[in-house]
Short mmCIF file of C-alpha atoms in Angstrom, two decimals:
data_model
loop_
_atom_site.label_atom_id
_atom_site.label_comp_id
_atom_site.label_asym_id
_atom_site.label_seq_id
_atom_site.Cartn_x
_atom_site.Cartn_y
_atom_site.Cartn_z
CA MET A 509 -38.87 72.05 -18.73
CA GLU A 510 -41.17 69.28 -17.70
CA LYS A 511 -39.91 65.92 -16.66
CA HIS A 512 -40.37 63.01 -18.88
CA PRO A 513 -43.25 60.77 -17.75
CA GLN A 514 -40.89 57.90 -17.55
CA SER A 515 -38.60 59.60 -15.05
CA LYS A 516 -41.55 60.53 -12.80
CA LEU A 517 -42.51 56.76 -12.63
CA THR A 518 -39.03 55.69 -11.51
CA ASN A 519 -38.83 58.54 -8.84
CA GLN A 520 -42.19 57.27 -7.40
CA THR A 521 -41.09 53.69 -7.29
CA THR A 522 -37.77 54.50 -5.53
CA GLN A 523 -39.51 56.56 -2.87
CA ARG A 524 -42.05 53.77 -2.31
CA ASP A 525 -39.09 51.34 -1.97
CA ASN A 526 -37.38 53.52 0.49
CA LYS A 527 -40.36 53.76 2.82
CA ASN A 528 -40.93 50.06 2.93
CA ASP A 529 -37.29 49.24 3.48
CA PHE A 530 -36.64 46.86 6.51
CA ASP A 531 -34.19 44.16 7.54
CA HIS A 532 -35.45 40.90 5.85
CA SER A 533 -32.53 38.88 7.67
CA ASN A 534 -34.66 38.71 10.86
CA PHE A 535 -37.46 36.97 9.06
CA LEU A 536 -36.04 33.49 8.38
CA SER A 537 -37.80 30.40 7.36
CA PRO A 538 -38.53 27.75 10.15
CA THR A 539 -35.70 25.44 8.75
CA LYS A 540 -33.13 28.15 8.53
CA GLN A 541 -33.98 29.42 11.98
CA ALA A 542 -33.52 25.90 13.45
CA ASP A 543 -30.16 25.57 11.55
CA GLN A 544 -29.06 28.92 13.06
CA ASN A 545 -30.05 27.87 16.57
CA ASP A 546 -28.21 24.54 16.17
CA GLN A 547 -25.03 26.50 15.30
CA LEU A 548 -25.39 28.68 18.32
CA LYS A 549 -25.69 25.74 20.53
CA LYS A 550 -22.58 23.90 19.16
CA PRO A 551 -19.52 24.27 21.37
CA PRO A 552 -16.59 26.19 19.73
CA LEU A 553 -14.10 24.10 17.67
CA ARG A 554 -11.11 22.95 19.47
CA ARG A 555 -7.66 24.22 18.24
CA LYS A 556 -5.56 21.57 16.60
CA ASN A 557 -2.52 20.81 18.37
CA LYS A 558 0.39 21.23 15.97
CA TYR A 559 2.56 19.12 18.14
CA ARG A 560 0.22 16.09 17.98
CA PRO A 561 1.72 14.26 14.81
CA ALA A 562 5.05 14.59 16.44
CA ILE A 563 3.84 13.07 19.80
CA VAL A 564 2.06 10.23 17.95
CA ALA A 565 5.02 9.49 15.95
CA VAL A 566 7.46 9.38 19.10
CA CYS A 567 5.02 7.27 21.28
CA SER A 568 4.43 4.84 18.22
CA SER A 569 8.22 4.59 17.72
CA LEU A 570 8.95 3.79 21.37
CA GLY A 571 6.07 1.31 21.40
CA PHE A 572 7.46 -0.44 18.26
CA VAL A 573 11.03 -0.59 19.71
CA VAL A 574 10.04 -1.87 23.07
CA LEU A 575 7.40 -4.41 22.03
CA ASN A 576 9.65 -5.83 19.14
CA SER A 577 12.58 -6.19 21.53
CA ALA A 578 10.68 -7.78 24.39
CA PRO A 579 9.88 -11.24 22.91
CA THR A 580 13.71 -12.23 22.21
CA ILE A 581 14.75 -10.87 25.71
CA LEU A 582 11.96 -12.79 27.52
CA VAL A 583 12.51 -16.11 25.61
CA LYS A 584 16.26 -15.92 26.46
CA TYR A 585 15.22 -15.37 30.06
CA LEU A 586 13.14 -18.66 29.93
CA ASN A 587 16.26 -20.39 28.38
CA GLU A 588 18.89 -19.10 30.71
CA TYR A 589 17.27 -18.71 34.12
CA LEU A 590 14.39 -21.17 34.08
CA ASN A 591 16.03 -23.92 31.69
CA ILE A 592 12.84 -24.02 29.56
CA VAL A 593 13.59 -24.67 25.93
CA PHE A 594 10.36 -25.41 24.06
CA PRO A 595 10.34 -24.08 20.42
CA TRP A 596 6.74 -24.99 19.65
CA PHE A 597 5.48 -23.73 22.98
CA THR A 598 7.25 -20.46 22.09
CA VAL A 599 5.52 -20.31 18.72
CA MET A 600 2.15 -20.44 20.57
CA LEU A 601 3.32 -17.55 22.90
CA LEU A 602 4.35 -15.51 19.77
CA THR A 603 1.11 -15.87 17.94
CA GLY A 604 -1.29 -15.94 21.09
CA GLY A 605 -1.69 -12.10 21.45
CA TRP A 606 -4.10 -11.73 18.45
CA PRO A 607 -7.14 -11.01 20.73
CA ILE A 608 -5.58 -7.73 21.61
CA ASN A 609 -5.47 -6.58 18.07
CA MET A 610 -8.82 -7.95 17.40
CA PHE A 611 -10.09 -5.82 20.26
CA PHE A 612 -8.77 -2.66 18.68
CA PHE A 613 -10.14 -3.76 15.28
CA PHE A 614 -13.77 -4.16 16.72
CA VAL A 615 -13.59 -0.94 18.53
CA ARG A 616 -12.74 0.87 15.22
CA TYR A 617 -15.54 -1.31 13.45
CA ILE A 618 -18.13 -0.27 15.87
CA LYS A 619 -16.99 3.40 15.78
CA ARG A 620 -17.17 3.52 12.02
CA LYS A 621 -20.76 1.96 12.47
CA GLY A 622 -20.02 -1.08 10.24
CA ARG A 623 -19.06 0.96 7.14
CA HIS A 624 -15.72 -0.98 7.07
CA LYS A 625 -16.49 -4.27 5.20
CA LEU A 626 -14.23 -7.30 4.85
CA SER A 627 -14.56 -9.11 1.48
CA ARG A 628 -14.13 -12.90 1.11
CA TRP A 629 -11.25 -12.36 -1.05
CA SER A 630 -9.38 -10.25 1.55
CA PHE A 631 -10.35 -12.92 4.12
CA GLY A 632 -8.69 -15.70 1.97
CA ALA A 633 -5.57 -13.60 1.67
CA TYR A 634 -5.39 -13.05 5.39
CA ALA A 635 -5.56 -16.87 5.91
CA PHE A 636 -2.71 -17.44 3.35
CA LEU A 637 -0.62 -14.74 4.99
CA GLY A 638 -1.43 -16.26 8.42
CA PHE A 639 -0.06 -19.55 7.25
CA LEU A 640 3.09 -17.94 6.05
CA ASP A 641 3.32 -16.12 9.41
CA ALA A 642 2.99 -19.30 11.35
CA THR A 643 5.71 -20.95 9.20
CA ARG A 644 7.95 -17.89 9.79
CA MET A 645 7.31 -17.90 13.57
CA SER A 646 8.03 -21.64 13.91
CA LEU A 647 11.31 -21.27 12.11
CA MET A 648 12.08 -18.10 14.19
CA SER A 649 11.27 -19.93 17.42
CA PHE A 650 14.00 -22.55 16.90
CA GLY A 651 16.46 -19.68 16.10
CA MET A 652 15.45 -17.92 19.41
CA ASN A 653 15.75 -20.96 21.50
CA TYR A 654 18.89 -22.57 19.92
CA LEU A 655 21.00 -19.47 19.48
CA SER A 656 22.19 -16.76 21.63
CA GLY A 657 20.06 -13.60 21.38
CA SER A 658 22.81 -11.49 20.02
CA THR A 659 23.53 -14.02 17.18
CA TYR A 660 19.93 -14.39 16.34
CA MET A 661 19.50 -10.63 16.05
CA VAL A 662 22.52 -10.18 13.90
CA LEU A 663 21.17 -13.07 11.51
CA LYS A 664 17.65 -11.35 11.39
CA GLY A 665 19.39 -8.35 9.58
CA THR A 666 20.11 -10.51 6.60
CA ASN A 667 16.55 -10.28 5.50
CA VAL A 668 17.63 -7.46 3.27
CA ILE A 669 19.26 -10.08 1.03
CA PHE A 670 16.04 -11.83 0.24
CA VAL A 671 14.14 -8.53 0.02
CA VAL A 672 16.29 -7.19 -2.79
CA ILE A 673 16.31 -10.57 -4.69
CA MET A 674 12.58 -11.07 -4.34
CA THR A 675 11.82 -7.43 -5.28
CA LYS A 676 13.90 -7.87 -8.54
CA MET A 677 11.91 -11.24 -9.38
CA PHE A 678 8.32 -10.13 -8.50
CA LEU A 679 8.35 -6.33 -8.57
CA PRO A 680 9.93 -5.52 -11.81
CA ASN A 681 8.76 -1.85 -11.65
CA ARG A 682 10.69 -1.10 -8.67
CA VAL A 683 14.00 0.58 -9.30
CA LEU A 684 17.19 -1.12 -7.76
CA MET A 685 20.48 0.78 -7.77
CA PRO A 686 23.97 -0.65 -7.64
CA LEU A 687 24.18 0.28 -3.97
CA HIS A 688 21.31 -2.14 -3.23
CA TRP A 689 23.24 -5.01 -4.72
CA LEU A 690 26.42 -3.86 -2.94
CA SER A 691 24.51 -3.79 0.43
CA VAL A 692 23.60 -7.49 -0.35
CA VAL A 693 27.25 -8.33 -0.65
CA PHE A 694 27.95 -6.75 2.83
CA PHE A 695 25.09 -8.55 4.44
CA ALA A 696 26.25 -11.93 2.81
CA GLY A 697 29.53 -11.27 4.22
CA SER A 698 28.11 -10.61 7.64
CA MET A 699 26.25 -13.97 7.60
CA GLY A 700 29.39 -15.73 6.25
CA VAL A 701 31.66 -14.43 9.14
CA LEU A 702 29.00 -15.17 11.76
CA ALA A 703 28.72 -18.77 10.38
CA ILE A 704 32.54 -19.19 10.52
CA GLY A 705 32.99 -17.87 13.98
CA GLY A 706 29.70 -19.38 15.35
CA GLU A 707 31.72 -21.80 17.57
CA GLU A 708 31.99 -19.05 20.08
CA ASP A 709 28.41 -19.82 21.14
CA HIS A 710 29.08 -23.53 21.67
CA THR A 711 30.15 -22.88 25.23
CA HIS A 712 26.77 -21.15 25.93
CA GLN A 713 24.50 -22.98 28.36
CA THR A 714 21.65 -23.52 25.83
CA THR A 715 23.68 -23.98 22.68
CA SER A 716 25.39 -27.10 21.39
CA LYS A 717 26.89 -27.65 17.96
CA ASN A 718 23.80 -29.22 16.45
CA HIS A 719 21.54 -26.60 18.00
CA PHE A 720 23.69 -23.83 16.58
CA LEU A 721 23.36 -25.31 13.03
CA ILE A 722 19.57 -25.90 13.34
CA GLY A 723 19.06 -22.44 14.77
CA PHE A 724 21.31 -20.89 12.11
CA LEU A 725 19.42 -22.50 9.32
CA CYS A 726 16.04 -21.93 10.63
CA THR A 727 16.69 -18.21 11.27
CA ILE A 728 17.98 -17.60 7.58
CA THR A 729 14.93 -19.53 6.33
CA SER A 730 12.53 -17.45 8.45
CA THR A 731 13.99 -14.32 6.90
CA PHE A 732 13.31 -15.59 3.49
CA VAL A 733 9.71 -16.48 4.36
CA ASN A 734 9.40 -13.02 5.81
CA SER A 735 10.57 -11.32 2.57
CA VAL A 736 8.11 -13.61 0.68
CA GLN A 737 5.30 -12.67 3.06
CA SER A 738 6.01 -8.73 2.68
CA ILE A 739 6.20 -9.02 -1.08
CA ILE A 740 2.81 -10.85 -1.44
CA ALA A 741 1.23 -8.44 1.06
CA GLU A 742 2.61 -5.43 -0.83
CA LYS A 743 1.22 -6.72 -4.13
CA TYR A 744 -2.18 -7.46 -2.62
CA PHE A 745 -2.67 -4.48 -0.40
CA ARG A 746 -1.51 -1.98 -3.15
CA LYS A 747 -4.87 -2.97 -4.89
CA LEU A 748 -7.08 -2.11 -1.91
CA LYS A 749 -8.77 1.29 -1.74
CA LYS A 750 -7.55 3.37 1.04
CA ASN A 751 -11.04 4.67 1.96
CA HIS A 752 -10.49 4.24 5.74
CA ARG A 753 -7.96 5.47 8.34
CA SER A 754 -4.62 3.80 8.49
CA PHE A 755 -5.22 2.57 12.19
CA THR A 756 -8.43 0.58 11.04
CA ARG A 757 -6.39 -0.96 8.20
CA ALA A 758 -3.43 -1.69 10.49
CA SER A 759 -5.64 -3.29 13.22
CA GLU A 760 -7.57 -5.33 10.56
CA LEU A 761 -4.38 -6.85 9.17
CA ALA A 762 -2.68 -7.32 12.56
CA SER A 763 -5.56 -9.05 14.10
CA PHE A 764 -6.67 -11.41 11.26
CA ASN A 765 -2.99 -12.32 10.37
CA GLY A 766 -2.47 -13.15 14.11
CA LEU A 767 -5.66 -15.20 14.41
CA PHE A 768 -4.88 -17.39 11.34
CA SER A 769 -1.27 -17.89 12.47
CA PHE A 770 -2.36 -18.94 15.94
CA ILE A 771 -4.72 -21.52 14.48
CA PHE A 772 -2.02 -23.08 12.39
CA ALA A 773 0.69 -22.75 15.08
CA SER A 774 -1.41 -24.37 17.85
CA ILE A 775 -1.67 -27.54 15.86
CA LEU A 776 2.13 -28.30 15.47
CA PRO A 777 2.94 -28.80 19.06
CA PHE A 778 0.52 -31.63 19.36
CA ALA A 779 1.37 -33.13 16.09
CA VAL A 780 4.97 -33.32 17.01
CA GLY A 781 4.32 -34.45 20.67
CA GLU A 782 5.99 -31.57 22.44
CA HIS A 783 3.07 -31.33 24.82
CA GLN A 784 4.24 -34.50 26.70
CA GLN A 785 7.43 -32.55 27.56
CA TRP A 786 5.36 -29.70 28.93
CA ILE A 787 3.32 -31.94 31.20
CA ARG A 788 6.67 -33.51 32.73
CA THR A 789 8.22 -30.07 33.01
CA PHE A 790 5.29 -28.23 34.60
CA SER A 791 4.38 -31.01 37.05
CA SER A 792 7.91 -31.21 38.52
CA GLN A 793 8.74 -29.98 42.02
CA SER A 794 11.41 -27.58 40.78
CA PHE A 795 9.05 -25.70 38.50
CA HIS A 796 6.60 -24.85 41.25
CA ASN A 797 9.29 -22.78 42.77
CA LYS A 798 9.50 -20.55 39.75
CA HIS A 799 5.98 -20.96 38.24
CA LYS A 800 5.02 -17.13 38.96
CA ILE A 801 8.12 -15.81 37.04
CA PHE A 802 7.38 -18.12 34.25
CA ILE A 803 3.77 -16.89 34.02
CA LEU A 804 4.93 -13.28 33.92
CA ALA A 805 7.45 -13.96 31.29
CA CYS A 806 4.66 -15.69 29.20
CA LEU A 807 2.39 -12.92 29.61
CA GLY A 808 5.01 -10.42 28.54
CA ILE A 809 5.76 -12.46 25.20
CA LEU A 810 1.85 -12.68 24.68
CA VAL A 811 1.39 -8.78 25.28
CA SER A 812 4.32 -7.75 23.17
CA SER A 813 4.65 -9.92 20.14
CA GLN A 814 1.35 -9.65 18.13
CA PRO A 815 0.55 -6.01 19.32
CA SER A 816 3.84 -4.95 18.02
CA TYR A 817 2.32 -5.41 14.51
CA LEU A 818 -0.17 -2.60 15.36
CA PHE A 819 2.75 -0.20 15.70
CA LYS A 820 4.63 -1.52 12.60
CA PHE A 821 1.63 -1.27 10.19
CA SER A 822 0.47 2.15 11.62
CA LEU A 823 4.11 3.58 11.28
CA THR A 824 4.23 2.30 7.69
CA ASP A 825 1.07 4.07 6.79
CA PHE A 826 1.50 7.14 9.09
CA ILE A 827 5.33 7.84 8.11
CA SER A 828 6.96 5.37 5.68
CA ALA A 829 8.48 1.98 5.56
CA PHE A 830 11.92 3.76 5.30
CA TYR A 831 11.40 4.99 8.83
CA VAL A 832 10.29 1.35 10.12
CA ALA A 833 13.44 -0.08 8.62
CA ILE A 834 15.66 2.41 10.52
CA LEU A 835 13.73 1.61 13.74
CA ASN A 836 14.30 -2.31 13.16
CA MET A 837 17.95 -1.61 13.00
CA ILE A 838 17.88 0.34 16.27
CA ARG A 839 15.90 -2.47 17.85
CA ARG A 840 18.23 -4.99 16.71
CA LEU A 841 21.26 -3.28 18.17
CA LEU A 842 19.36 -2.54 21.38
CA VAL A 843 18.78 -6.29 21.81
CA VAL A 844 22.26 -7.31 21.05
CA ILE A 845 23.57 -4.89 23.74
CA LEU A 846 21.04 -6.06 26.34
CA CYS A 847 21.62 -9.77 25.75
CA VAL A 848 25.31 -9.24 26.14
CA LEU A 849 24.82 -7.31 29.41
CA LEU A 850 22.03 -9.41 30.99
CA TYR A 851 23.03 -12.96 29.97
CA ASN A 852 26.71 -12.57 29.66
CA GLU A 853 26.78 -13.71 26.07
CA SER A 854 30.10 -13.91 24.17
CA LEU A 855 30.97 -10.94 21.92
CA GLY A 856 33.92 -12.42 19.95
CA TRP A 857 35.67 -11.09 16.87
CA SER A 858 33.25 -12.70 14.44
CA LYS A 859 30.18 -11.09 15.96
CA ILE A 860 31.92 -7.69 16.10
CA VAL A 861 33.02 -8.00 12.48
CA SER A 862 29.47 -9.26 11.40
CA ILE A 863 27.86 -6.43 13.16
CA ILE A 864 30.20 -3.91 11.54
CA LEU A 865 29.44 -5.43 7.93
CA MET A 866 25.70 -5.48 8.53
CA MET A 867 25.71 -1.59 9.64
CA ILE A 868 27.75 -0.71 6.36
CA GLY A 869 25.40 -2.73 4.34
CA PHE A 870 22.25 -1.21 6.03
CA VAL A 871 23.53 2.36 5.59
CA MET A 872 24.11 1.60 1.83
CA TYR A 873 20.56 -0.05 1.46
CA LEU A 874 18.92 3.01 3.26
CA HIS A 875 20.96 5.64 1.13
CA ALA A 876 20.02 3.75 -2.16
CA SER A 877 16.39 3.62 -1.10
CA ARG A 878 16.41 7.33 -0.24
CA LYS A 879 17.93 8.13 -3.63
CA VAL A 880 15.35 6.21 -5.51
CA LYS A 881 12.54 8.00 -3.63
CA LYS A 882 14.04 11.53 -4.38
CA ASN A 883 14.46 10.63 -8.07
CA ARG A 884 10.69 9.43 -8.29
CA GLN A 885 9.67 12.78 -6.71
CA GLN A 886 11.80 14.84 -9.06
CA GLU A 887 10.39 12.90 -11.98
CA SER A 888 6.65 13.48 -11.11
CA PRO A 889 6.72 17.27 -11.60
CA LYS A 890 8.49 16.80 -14.96
CA LYS A 891 5.79 14.37 -16.06
CA ALA A 892 3.05 16.94 -15.00
CA THR A 893 4.63 19.76 -17.10
CA GLU A 894 4.91 17.50 -20.10
CA ILE A 895 1.33 16.51 -19.73
CA GLN A 896 -0.17 19.99 -19.52
CA PRO A 897 0.71 21.08 -23.12
CA LEU A 898 -0.74 17.88 -24.38
CA LEU A 899 -3.95 18.53 -22.50
CA ALA A 900 -4.02 22.23 -23.71
CA LYS A 901 -3.88 20.86 -27.34
CA THR A 902 -6.55 18.28 -26.86
CA THR A 903 -8.98 20.37 -24.77
CA PRO A 904 -11.59 22.00 -26.88
CA THR A 905 -11.91 25.81 -26.57
CA ASN A 906 -15.27 27.76 -26.31
CA LYS A 907 -15.07 28.68 -30.00
CA ASN A 908 -14.96 25.11 -30.96
CA ILE A 909 -17.67 24.34 -28.65
#
C-alpha cells in the first residue's frame, strides 16, 4: 500500500529537524550572557545563622538592664560619696546623651540613602513628646536625689496604676481583665505601705523629712507623666507605616525625643538659679580632689541614660512590650539590691512588704496581659473561618462571569 502524501511530508520534516538539531542554550543574547557572567562572579550566599536572633535578644536584654540601672546607681554615688545634690544638673545629665542616638539614626539614614523621610507632623509630635519627657525627667530627678535608691525604685513600679487607668480612659478598644484592676490594688497598697513607713529613710545622709515628701510626690507624678507619654506615643505611632526596619524607627524616636527633652531641660537650671550653686561647689578646693571621679560618674550617666531608649524601643519592636515589662521589673529589683549593698540603705519592714506587694501585683498584671493576648490570637482564626464562607458567597464564579 502506498503511503498517504500527508504522511510523507511529515516524515521529511522530522528528518530535516533531526539533522539540524543543536543546543540553542549556548547561543544567548548579549544581555542574557552578561547576566549569566554576573551571577558566576557573585560570591556564594552566606548561611543564615539560626542562633543570631537569640544572640541579638540576649545582648539587647543585657544592654537594656545595665544601661537602665546605671543612672540611679551613679546619681546615688554623687549624693553619697561626693555630697553633690543638684536635681536640675541631674536632669541635664539624664537628657544629654541624645547625640549618641542621633549618630546611630544618621548612620541608618545614610545607609538607606535618604529613603527614610521625616514629616513635619512627626517632627511636631517628637517635640511634644520631648517636652513631656523633660517634665518627667525633672520630676524623676528630684526623686533620685531626695530619696534612697531602693525607695525610688519601688515607687517607680507603681506606674502600672496609671497605665491601667489611662488605658481605660483613652484606649477603649483595649481589653482589661479583673486581674488588671486587682493588680492596681496591690500596687496602691505597696505605695501606701512605703509612704507610711517612709521615716526609715529620714536617718539617711541625703534624706530629710521635707526631702522625702518632695521626692515621694515627684516620683509618683513622674510615673503619671510617663503613662501619659506612653499612651500618646502608642496612639500616634500606631498610625505610622512600618515600611522600615525597627532599629531605624527606634533610633529616630530615641534621638529626636532626647534632643527636644534636652533643649527644654537645659533652660530650667538657669531659670531657677541652680547654676550659681554649681559655680560655688565646682570652684571649691574640696571639689578639686575628687573632680576626676565626678567627671567619670557624669560621663556614665550621659552614656547610659539616653542610649537605653534604643534598647527599649528595639526590644519592643523585635520581641514585645510584655518582654520589656519583665526586664523592667528585673532591673528594679537589681537596683534595689545594689543600693542596699553599696550604700548601706535601710531595708525595714515597710520596704520589704512594699516589694512583696509590688511583685504580686506585677505577676497579676503580666498574667492578665498574657491571657488577653492569647484570647486575641484564638479569636483571629475564628474570624477568618467565619469570613471565608461569606467571601465564597459574594465572589463571582466563572459561569457568572
